Amino acid sequence: MPEHTGETRNEQLTRNVGELLQELRVAQAGVQILFGFLLSVVFTDRFHDASGFEKSLHLSAVALAVASTALLTSPAAWHRLLFRTGSRERILTVGNRLVLVGLVCLALAITSTVALIAKVVYGWIAMVILGVLCVLIFGILWFVMPIRMHPANGDQPTGPPK
């Protein structure tokens, strides 16, 4: 069901782009903190003694953080480059897809980082348990719950909480 806000199509697109960019500010802060942490790890003495698997897991977390950064910042760069060209609808359509893929990359980067820490500190079993828990937490909170809350699924509340 489309929302009826009394806005013109252009006003709605402008608001939607603004909302998208605001949401990206939240996600980007997390990516930047994670990326800084991952970059600093390689300069520690303990990292040089890490196993090949641990170094590979670290590099995959770095690569996922880089991909997430690129995907989550693209809509802002596009908006700046295409400002006032009438491309808002295209920015929203493609940008939304990029943000969703960027969030998946961010969830996997965080999961990989947590798994790496668990492996180094407690071993393989902790790595697997915490890795699975992270995937479940992100998957449920970021994807399953919003899909279930979609009005087409009939789980939409009919009024404000009491």
CSV table of N, CA and C in Angstrom, one decimal:
chain,number,residue,atom,x,y,z
A,1,MET,N,0.8,-1.2,0.0
A,1,MET,CA,0.0,0.0,0.0
A,1,MET,C,0.9,1.2,0.0
A,2,PRO,N,0.8,2.1,-1.0
A,2,PRO,CA,1.6,3.3,-1.0
A,2,PRO,C,1.2,4.3,0.1
A,3,GLU,N,2.2,5.0,0.6
A,3,GLU,CA,1.9,6.0,1.6
A,3,GLU,C,1.4,7.3,1.0
A,4,HIS,N,0.5,7.9,1.7
A,4,HIS,CA,-0.1,9.1,1.2
A,4,HIS,C,0.3,10.2,2.1
A,5,THR,N,1.2,11.0,1.7
A,5,THR,CA,1.7,12.1,2.6
A,5,THR,C,1.3,13.5,2.2
A,6,GLY,N,0.7,13.6,1.0
A,6,GLY,CA,0.3,14.9,0.5
A,6,GLY,C,1.4,15.6,-0.2
A,7,GLU,N,2.5,14.9,-0.4
A,7,GLU,CA,3.7,15.5,-1.1
A,7,GLU,C,3.6,15.2,-2.6
A,8,THR,N,4.3,16.1,-3.3
A,8,THR,CA,4.4,15.9,-4.7
A,8,THR,C,5.4,14.7,-4.9
A,9,ARG,N,5.5,14.2,-6.1
A,9,ARG,CA,6.5,13.1,-6.3
A,9,ARG,C,7.9,13.6,-6.1
A,10,ASN,N,8.2,14.8,-6.5
A,10,ASN,CA,9.6,15.4,-6.3
A,10,ASN,C,9.9,15.6,-4.8
A,11,GLU,N,8.9,16.0,-4.1
A,11,GLU,CA,9.1,16.2,-2.6
A,11,GLU,C,9.3,14.9,-1.9
A,12,GLN,N,8.5,13.9,-2.4
A,12,GLN,CA,8.7,12.6,-1.8
A,12,GLN,C,10.1,12.0,-2.1
A,13,LEU,N,10.5,12.1,-3.4
A,13,LEU,CA,11.8,11.6,-3.7
A,13,LEU,C,12.9,12.4,-2.9
A,14,THR,N,12.8,13.7,-2.8
A,14,THR,CA,13.8,14.5,-2.0
A,14,THR,C,13.8,14.0,-0.6
A,15,ARG,N,12.7,13.8,0.0
A,15,ARG,CA,12.6,13.3,1.4
A,15,ARG,C,13.2,11.9,1.5
A,16,ASN,N,12.9,11.0,0.5
A,16,ASN,CA,13.4,9.6,0.6
A,16,ASN,C,14.9,9.6,0.4
A,17,VAL,N,15.5,10.4,-0.4
A,17,VAL,CA,16.9,10.5,-0.6
A,17,VAL,C,17.5,11.0,0.7
A,18,GLY,N,16.9,12.0,1.3
A,18,GLY,CA,17.4,12.5,2.6
A,18,GLY,C,17.4,11.5,3.7
A,19,GLU,N,16.3,10.7,3.7
A,19,GLU,CA,16.2,9.6,4.7
A,19,GLU,C,17.3,8.5,4.5
A,20,LEU,N,17.5,8.2,3.2
A,20,LEU,CA,18.5,7.2,2.9
A,20,LEU,C,19.9,7.7,3.3
A,21,LEU,N,20.2,8.9,3.0
A,21,LEU,CA,21.5,9.4,3.4
A,21,LEU,C,21.7,9.5,4.9
A,22,GLN,N,20.6,9.8,5.6
A,22,GLN,CA,20.7,9.8,7.1
A,22,GLN,C,20.9,8.4,7.7
A,23,GLU,N,20.2,7.4,7.1
A,23,GLU,CA,20.4,6.1,7.5
A,23,GLU,C,21.8,5.6,7.3
A,24,LEU,N,22.4,6.0,6.2
A,24,LEU,CA,23.8,5.6,5.9
A,24,LEU,C,24.8,6.2,6.9
A,25,ARG,N,24.5,7.4,7.4
A,25,ARG,CA,25.4,8.0,8.4
A,25,ARG,C,25.5,7.0,9.6
A,26,VAL,N,24.5,6.4,10.0
A,26,VAL,CA,24.5,5.5,11.2
A,26,VAL,C,25.3,4.3,10.8
A,27,ALA,N,25.1,3.6,9.7
A,27,ALA,CA,25.8,2.4,9.3
A,27,ALA,C,27.3,2.7,9.1
A,28,GLN,N,27.6,3.9,8.5
A,28,GLN,CA,29.0,4.2,8.1
A,28,GLN,C,29.8,4.4,9.4
A,29,ALA,N,29.3,4.9,10.4
A,29,ALA,CA,30.1,5.1,11.7
A,29,ALA,C,30.6,3.7,12.2
A,30,GLY,N,29.7,2.7,12.1
A,30,GLY,CA,30.1,1.4,12.5
A,30,GLY,C,31.2,0.8,11.7
A,31,VAL,N,31.0,1.0,10.4
A,31,VAL,CA,32.0,0.5,9.4
A,31,VAL,C,33.4,1.1,9.7
A,32,GLN,N,33.4,2.4,9.9
A,32,GLN,CA,34.7,3.1,10.1
A,32,GLN,C,35.4,2.7,11.4
A,33,ILE,N,34.6,2.5,12.4
A,33,ILE,CA,35.2,2.0,13.7
A,33,ILE,C,35.8,0.6,13.5
A,34,LEU,N,35.0,-0.3,12.9
A,34,LEU,CA,35.5,-1.7,12.6
A,34,LEU,C,36.7,-1.7,11.7
A,35,PHE,N,36.7,-0.9,10.7
A,35,PHE,CA,37.8,-0.8,9.7
A,35,PHE,C,39.1,-0.3,10.4
A,36,GLY,N,39.0,0.7,11.3
A,36,GLY,CA,40.1,1.2,12.0
A,36,GLY,C,40.7,0.1,12.9
A,37,PHE,N,39.8,-0.6,13.6
A,37,PHE,CA,40.3,-1.7,14.5
A,37,PHE,C,41.0,-2.8,13.6
A,38,LEU,N,40.4,-3.2,12.5
A,38,LEU,CA,41.0,-4.2,11.7
A,38,LEU,C,42.3,-3.8,11.1
A,39,LEU,N,42.5,-2.5,10.8
A,39,LEU,CA,43.8,-2.1,10.3
A,39,LEU,C,44.8,-2.1,11.3
A,40,SER,N,44.5,-1.7,12.6
A,40,SER,CA,45.5,-1.6,13.6
A,40,SER,C,46.0,-3.0,14.1
A,41,VAL,N,45.2,-4.0,13.9
A,41,VAL,CA,45.5,-5.4,14.4
A,41,VAL,C,46.8,-5.9,13.7
A,42,VAL,N,47.0,-5.6,12.4
A,42,VAL,CA,48.1,-6.1,11.7
A,42,VAL,C,49.5,-5.6,12.2
A,43,PHE,N,49.4,-4.5,13.0
A,43,PHE,CA,50.7,-3.9,13.5
A,43,PHE,C,51.0,-4.4,14.9
A,44,THR,N,50.3,-5.4,15.4
A,44,THR,CA,50.6,-5.9,16.7
A,44,THR,C,51.6,-7.1,16.6
A,45,ASP,N,52.3,-7.3,17.6
A,45,ASP,CA,53.3,-8.5,17.6
A,45,ASP,C,52.5,-9.8,17.5
A,46,ARG,N,51.4,-9.8,18.2
A,46,ARG,CA,50.6,-11.1,18.3
A,46,ARG,C,50.1,-11.5,16.9
A,47,PHE,N,49.8,-10.5,16.1
A,47,PHE,CA,49.3,-10.8,14.7
A,47,PHE,C,50.3,-11.6,13.9
A,48,HIS,N,51.5,-11.2,14.1
A,48,HIS,CA,52.6,-11.9,13.3
A,48,HIS,C,52.7,-13.3,13.6
A,49,ASP,N,52.3,-13.7,14.8
A,49,ASP,CA,52.4,-15.1,15.3
A,49,ASP,C,51.1,-15.9,14.9
A,50,ALA,N,50.1,-15.2,14.3
A,50,ALA,CA,48.8,-15.8,14.0
A,50,ALA,C,49.0,-16.9,13.0
A,51,SER,N,48.1,-17.8,13.0
A,51,SER,CA,48.1,-18.9,12.0
A,51,SER,C,47.7,-18.4,10.6
A,52,GLY,N,47.9,-19.1,9.6
A,52,GLY,CA,47.5,-18.8,8.3
A,52,GLY,C,46.0,-18.6,8.2
A,53,PHE,N,45.2,-19.5,8.9
A,53,PHE,CA,43.8,-19.4,8.9
A,53,PHE,C,43.3,-18.1,9.5
A,54,GLU,N,43.9,-17.7,10.7
A,54,GLU,CA,43.6,-16.5,11.4
A,54,GLU,C,43.9,-15.3,10.5
A,55,LYS,N,45.0,-15.3,9.8
A,55,LYS,CA,45.4,-14.2,8.9
A,55,LYS,C,44.4,-14.1,7.8
A,56,SER,N,44.0,-15.2,7.3
A,56,SER,CA,43.0,-15.3,6.2
A,56,SER,C,41.6,-14.7,6.6
A,57,LEU,N,41.2,-15.1,7.8
A,57,LEU,CA,40.0,-14.7,8.4
A,57,LEU,C,40.0,-13.2,8.6
A,58,HIS,N,41.2,-12.7,9.0
A,58,HIS,CA,41.3,-11.2,9.2
A,58,HIS,C,41.2,-10.5,7.9
A,59,LEU,N,41.9,-11.0,6.9
A,59,LEU,CA,41.9,-10.4,5.6
A,59,LEU,C,40.5,-10.4,5.0
A,60,SER,N,39.8,-11.5,5.2
A,60,SER,CA,38.4,-11.5,4.7
A,60,SER,C,37.5,-10.5,5.4
A,61,ALA,N,37.8,-10.3,6.7
A,61,ALA,CA,37.0,-9.3,7.4
A,61,ALA,C,37.4,-7.9,6.9
A,62,VAL,N,38.6,-7.6,6.6
A,62,VAL,CA,39.1,-6.3,6.0
A,62,VAL,C,38.4,-6.1,4.7
A,63,ALA,N,38.4,-7.2,3.8
A,63,ALA,CA,37.8,-7.0,2.5
A,63,ALA,C,36.3,-6.8,2.6
A,64,LEU,N,35.7,-7.4,3.5
A,64,LEU,CA,34.2,-7.2,3.7
A,64,LEU,C,33.9,-5.8,4.2
A,65,ALA,N,34.8,-5.3,5.1
A,65,ALA,CA,34.7,-3.9,5.6
A,65,ALA,C,34.9,-2.9,4.4
A,66,VAL,N,35.9,-3.2,3.6
A,66,VAL,CA,36.1,-2.3,2.4
A,66,VAL,C,34.9,-2.3,1.5
A,67,ALA,N,34.4,-3.5,1.2
A,67,ALA,CA,33.2,-3.6,0.3
A,67,ALA,C,32.0,-2.9,0.9
A,68,SER,N,31.8,-3.1,2.2
A,68,SER,CA,30.7,-2.4,2.9
A,68,SER,C,30.9,-0.9,2.8
A,69,THR,N,32.1,-0.4,3.0
A,69,THR,CA,32.3,1.0,2.9
A,69,THR,C,32.0,1.5,1.5
A,70,ALA,N,32.5,0.9,0.5
A,70,ALA,CA,32.2,1.3,-0.9
A,70,ALA,C,30.7,1.3,-1.2
A,71,LEU,N,30.0,0.2,-0.8
A,71,LEU,CA,28.6,0.1,-1.0
A,71,LEU,C,27.7,1.1,-0.3
A,72,LEU,N,28.1,1.3,1.0
A,72,LEU,CA,27.3,2.2,1.8
A,72,LEU,C,27.6,3.7,1.5
A,73,THR,N,28.7,4.0,0.9
A,73,THR,CA,29.0,5.4,0.6
A,73,THR,C,28.6,5.8,-0.8
A,74,SER,N,28.3,4.8,-1.7
A,74,SER,CA,28.0,5.0,-3.1
A,74,SER,C,26.8,6.0,-3.2
A,75,PRO,N,25.6,5.7,-2.5
A,75,PRO,CA,24.5,6.6,-2.7
A,75,PRO,C,24.8,8.1,-2.4
A,76,ALA,N,25.6,8.3,-1.4
A,76,ALA,CA,26.0,9.7,-1.0
A,76,ALA,C,26.8,10.3,-2.1
A,77,ALA,N,27.7,9.6,-2.7
A,77,ALA,CA,28.6,10.1,-3.8
A,77,ALA,C,27.7,10.3,-5.0
A,78,TRP,N,26.8,9.4,-5.3
A,78,TRP,CA,26.0,9.5,-6.5
A,78,TRP,C,25.1,10.8,-6.3
A,79,HIS,N,24.5,10.9,-5.1
A,79,HIS,CA,23.7,12.1,-4.9
A,79,HIS,C,24.5,13.4,-5.1
A,80,ARG,N,25.7,13.4,-4.6
A,80,ARG,CA,26.5,14.6,-4.8
A,80,ARG,C,26.8,14.8,-6.3
A,81,LEU,N,27.2,13.8,-7.0
A,81,LEU,CA,27.5,13.9,-8.4
A,81,LEU,C,26.3,14.2,-9.3
A,82,LEU,N,25.2,13.6,-8.9
A,82,LEU,CA,24.0,13.8,-9.8
A,82,LEU,C,23.0,14.8,-9.3
A,83,PHE,N,23.4,15.6,-8.3
A,83,PHE,CA,22.6,16.6,-7.7
A,83,PHE,C,21.9,17.5,-8.8
A,84,ARG,N,20.6,17.6,-8.7
A,84,ARG,CA,19.9,18.5,-9.6
A,84,ARG,C,19.9,18.0,-11.1
A,85,THR,N,20.0,16.7,-11.3
A,85,THR,CA,20.0,16.2,-12.6
A,85,THR,C,18.7,15.4,-12.9
A,86,GLY,N,17.8,15.4,-11.9
A,86,GLY,CA,16.5,14.6,-12.0
A,86,GLY,C,16.7,13.1,-11.9
A,87,SER,N,17.8,12.7,-11.2
A,87,SER,CA,18.1,11.3,-11.1
A,87,SER,C,17.8,10.7,-9.7
A,88,ARG,N,17.0,11.4,-8.9
A,88,ARG,CA,16.7,10.9,-7.5
A,88,ARG,C,16.1,9.6,-7.5
A,89,GLU,N,15.1,9.3,-8.4
A,89,GLU,CA,14.5,8.0,-8.4
A,89,GLU,C,15.4,6.9,-8.7
A,90,ARG,N,16.3,7.1,-9.6
A,90,ARG,CA,17.3,6.1,-10.0
A,90,ARG,C,18.3,5.9,-8.8
A,91,ILE,N,18.7,7.0,-8.2
A,91,ILE,CA,19.6,6.9,-7.0
A,91,ILE,C,19.0,6.1,-5.9
A,92,LEU,N,17.7,6.3,-5.7
A,92,LEU,CA,17.0,5.6,-4.6
A,92,LEU,C,16.8,4.1,-5.0
A,93,THR,N,16.5,3.8,-6.2
A,93,THR,CA,16.3,2.4,-6.6
A,93,THR,C,17.6,1.6,-6.5
A,94,VAL,N,18.6,2.1,-7.1
A,94,VAL,CA,19.9,1.4,-7.1
A,94,VAL,C,20.6,1.5,-5.8
A,95,GLY,N,20.5,2.7,-5.2
A,95,GLY,CA,21.1,2.9,-3.9
A,95,GLY,C,20.6,2.0,-2.8
A,96,ASN,N,19.3,1.8,-2.9
A,96,ASN,CA,18.7,0.9,-1.9
A,96,ASN,C,19.2,-0.5,-2.0
A,97,ARG,N,19.4,-1.0,-3.2
A,97,ARG,CA,20.0,-2.3,-3.4
A,97,ARG,C,21.4,-2.4,-2.9
A,98,LEU,N,22.2,-1.3,-3.2
A,98,LEU,CA,23.6,-1.3,-2.8
A,98,LEU,C,23.7,-1.2,-1.3
A,99,VAL,N,22.8,-0.5,-0.6
A,99,VAL,CA,22.8,-0.4,0.8
A,99,VAL,C,22.5,-1.8,1.4
A,100,LEU,N,21.5,-2.5,0.9
A,100,LEU,CA,21.2,-3.8,1.4
A,100,LEU,C,22.4,-4.8,1.3
A,101,VAL,N,23.1,-4.8,0.1
A,101,VAL,CA,24.3,-5.6,0.0
A,101,VAL,C,25.4,-5.1,0.9
A,102,GLY,N,25.5,-3.8,1.1
A,102,GLY,CA,26.5,-3.2,2.0
A,102,GLY,C,26.2,-3.7,3.4
A,103,LEU,N,25.0,-3.7,3.8
A,103,LEU,CA,24.6,-4.2,5.2
A,103,LEU,C,25.0,-5.7,5.4
A,104,VAL,N,24.8,-6.5,4.3
A,104,VAL,CA,25.2,-7.9,4.4
A,104,VAL,C,26.7,-8.0,4.6
A,105,CYS,N,27.4,-7.2,3.8
A,105,CYS,CA,28.9,-7.2,3.9
A,105,CYS,C,29.3,-6.7,5.3
A,106,LEU,N,28.6,-5.7,5.8
A,106,LEU,CA,29.0,-5.2,7.2
A,106,LEU,C,28.7,-6.3,8.2
A,107,ALA,N,27.5,-7.0,8.1
A,107,ALA,CA,27.2,-8.1,9.1
A,107,ALA,C,28.3,-9.2,9.0
A,108,LEU,N,28.7,-9.5,7.8
A,108,LEU,CA,29.7,-10.6,7.6
A,108,LEU,C,31.1,-10.1,8.1
A,109,ALA,N,31.4,-8.8,7.9
A,109,ALA,CA,32.7,-8.3,8.4
A,109,ALA,C,32.7,-8.3,9.9
A,110,ILE,N,31.6,-8.0,10.6
A,110,ILE,CA,31.5,-8.0,12.0
A,110,ILE,C,31.6,-9.4,12.5
A,111,THR,N,30.8,-10.3,11.8
A,111,THR,CA,30.8,-11.7,12.2
A,111,THR,C,32.2,-12.3,12.1
A,112,SER,N,32.9,-12.0,11.0
A,112,SER,CA,34.3,-12.5,10.8
A,112,SER,C,35.2,-12.0,11.9
A,113,THR,N,35.1,-10.8,12.2
A,113,THR,CA,35.9,-10.2,13.3
A,113,THR,C,35.6,-10.8,14.6
A,114,VAL,N,34.4,-11.0,15.0
A,114,VAL,CA,34.0,-11.7,16.2
A,114,VAL,C,34.5,-13.1,16.2
A,115,ALA,N,34.4,-13.8,15.1
A,115,ALA,CA,34.9,-15.2,15.0
A,115,ALA,C,36.4,-15.3,15.1
A,116,LEU,N,37.1,-14.3,14.5
A,116,LEU,CA,38.5,-14.3,14.7
A,116,LEU,C,38.9,-14.1,16.1
A,117,ILE,N,38.3,-13.1,16.8
A,117,ILE,CA,38.6,-12.9,18.2
A,117,ILE,C,38.3,-14.1,19.0
A,118,ALA,N,37.2,-14.8,18.8
A,118,ALA,CA,36.8,-16.0,19.6
A,118,ALA,C,37.8,-17.1,19.3
A,119,LYS,N,38.3,-17.2,18.1
A,119,LYS,CA,39.3,-18.3,17.7
A,119,LYS,C,40.6,-18.0,18.4
A,120,VAL,N,41.1,-16.8,18.4
A,120,VAL,CA,42.4,-16.5,19.0
A,120,VAL,C,42.3,-16.6,20.6
A,121,VAL,N,41.2,-16.2,21.1
A,121,VAL,CA,41.1,-16.2,22.6
A,121,VAL,C,40.6,-17.6,23.2
A,122,TYR,N,39.7,-18.2,22.5
A,122,TYR,CA,39.1,-19.5,23.1
A,122,TYR,C,39.2,-20.7,22.2
A,123,GLY,N,39.5,-20.5,20.9
A,123,GLY,CA,39.6,-21.7,20.1
A,123,GLY,C,38.5,-21.9,19.1
A,124,TRP,N,38.5,-23.0,18.3
A,124,TRP,CA,37.6,-23.3,17.2
A,124,TRP,C,36.2,-23.4,17.6
A,125,ILE,N,35.9,-24.0,18.7
A,125,ILE,CA,34.5,-24.2,19.1
A,125,ILE,C,33.8,-22.8,19.4
A,126,ALA,N,34.5,-22.0,20.1
A,126,ALA,CA,34.0,-20.6,20.4
A,126,ALA,C,33.8,-19.8,19.1
A,127,MET,N,34.8,-20.0,18.2
A,127,MET,CA,34.7,-19.3,16.9
A,127,MET,C,33.4,-19.7,16.2
A,128,VAL,N,33.1,-21.0,16.1
A,128,VAL,CA,31.9,-21.5,15.4
A,128,VAL,C,30.7,-21.0,16.1
A,129,ILE,N,30.6,-21.1,17.4
A,129,ILE,CA,29.4,-20.7,18.2
A,129,ILE,C,29.1,-19.3,18.0
A,130,LEU,N,30.2,-18.4,18.2
A,130,LEU,CA,29.9,-17.0,18.1
A,130,LEU,C,29.7,-16.5,16.7
A,131,GLY,N,30.3,-17.2,15.7
A,131,GLY,CA,30.1,-16.9,14.3
A,131,GLY,C,28.6,-17.1,14.0
A,132,VAL,N,28.1,-18.3,14.4
A,132,VAL,CA,26.7,-18.6,14.1
A,132,VAL,C,25.8,-17.7,14.8
A,133,LEU,N,26.1,-17.4,16.1
A,133,LEU,CA,25.2,-16.4,16.8
A,133,LEU,C,25.2,-15.1,16.1
A,134,CYS,N,26.3,-14.6,15.7
A,134,CYS,CA,26.3,-13.3,15.0
A,134,CYS,C,25.5,-13.3,13.7
A,135,VAL,N,25.6,-14.3,12.9
A,135,VAL,CA,24.9,-14.5,11.7
A,135,VAL,C,23.4,-14.5,12.0
A,136,LEU,N,23.0,-15.2,13.0
A,136,LEU,CA,21.6,-15.3,13.4
A,136,LEU,C,21.1,-13.9,13.9
A,137,ILE,N,21.9,-13.3,14.7
A,137,ILE,CA,21.4,-12.0,15.3
A,137,ILE,C,21.2,-11.0,14.1
A,138,PHE,N,22.2,-10.8,13.3
A,138,PHE,CA,22.1,-9.9,12.2
A,138,PHE,C,20.9,-10.3,11.2
A,139,GLY,N,20.9,-11.6,10.9
A,139,GLY,CA,19.9,-12.1,10.0
A,139,GLY,C,18.5,-11.9,10.5
A,140,ILE,N,18.3,-12.2,11.7
A,140,ILE,CA,16.9,-12.0,12.3
A,140,ILE,C,16.6,-10.5,12.4
A,141,LEU,N,17.4,-9.7,13.1
A,141,LEU,CA,17.1,-8.3,13.3
A,141,LEU,C,17.1,-7.4,12.1
A,142,TRP,N,18.0,-7.7,11.2
A,142,TRP,CA,18.1,-6.8,10.0
A,142,TRP,C,17.2,-7.3,8.8
A,143,PHE,N,16.9,-8.6,8.7
A,143,PHE,CA,16.2,-9.1,7.5
A,143,PHE,C,14.9,-9.8,7.8
A,144,VAL,N,15.0,-10.8,8.7
A,144,VAL,CA,13.8,-11.6,9.0
A,144,VAL,C,12.7,-10.7,9.6
A,145,MET,N,13.0,-10.0,10.6
A,145,MET,CA,11.9,-9.2,11.3
A,145,MET,C,11.3,-8.1,10.4
A,146,PRO,N,12.1,-7.4,9.6
A,146,PRO,CA,11.5,-6.4,8.7
A,146,PRO,C,10.6,-7.1,7.7
A,147,ILE,N,11.0,-8.2,7.2
A,147,ILE,CA,10.2,-8.9,6.2
A,147,ILE,C,8.9,-9.4,6.8
A,148,ARG,N,9.0,-9.9,8.0
A,148,ARG,CA,7.8,-10.3,8.7
A,148,ARG,C,6.9,-9.1,9.1
A,149,MET,N,7.4,-8.0,9.3
A,149,MET,CA,6.6,-6.8,9.7
A,149,MET,C,6.0,-6.1,8.5
A,150,HIS,N,6.4,-6.5,7.3
A,150,HIS,CA,5.9,-5.9,6.0
A,150,HIS,C,4.3,-6.1,6.0
A,151,PRO,N,3.6,-5.0,5.7
A,151,PRO,CA,2.1,-5.1,5.7
A,151,PRO,C,1.6,-6.2,4.9
A,152,ALA,N,2.2,-6.6,3.8
A,152,ALA,CA,1.8,-7.7,2.9
A,152,ALA,C,1.7,-9.0,3.7
A,153,ASN,N,2.5,-9.2,4.7
A,153,ASN,CA,2.6,-10.4,5.5
A,153,ASN,C,1.5,-10.5,6.6
A,154,GLY,N,0.8,-9.5,6.8
A,154,GLY,CA,-0.3,-9.5,7.8
A,154,GLY,C,0.1,-9.4,9.2
A,155,ASP,N,1.4,-9.1,9.5
A,155,ASP,CA,1.8,-9.0,10.9
A,155,ASP,C,1.9,-7.5,11.3
A,156,GLN,N,1.4,-6.6,10.5
A,156,GLN,CA,1.5,-5.2,10.8
A,156,GLN,C,0.6,-4.9,11.9
A,157,PRO,N,1.1,-4.2,13.0
A,157,PRO,CA,0.2,-3.8,14.1
A,157,PRO,C,-0.9,-2.8,13.6
A,158,THR,N,-2.1,-2.9,14.1
A,158,THR,CA,-3.2,-2.0,13.6
A,158,THR,C,-3.2,-0.7,14.3
A,159,GLY,N,-2.4,-0.5,15.3
A,159,GLY,CA,-2.4,0.8,16.0
A,159,GLY,C,-1.2,0.9,16.9
A,160,PRO,N,-1.1,2.1,17.6
A,160,PRO,CA,0.0,2.3,18.5
A,160,PRO,C,0.0,1.3,19.6
A,161,PRO,N,1.2,1.0,20.2
A,161,PRO,CA,1.2,0.1,21.4
A,161,PRO,C,0.4,0.7,22.5
A,162,LYS,N,-0.1,-0.1,23.3
A,162,LYS,CA,-0.9,0.4,24.5
A,162,LYS,C,-0.1,0.2,25.8
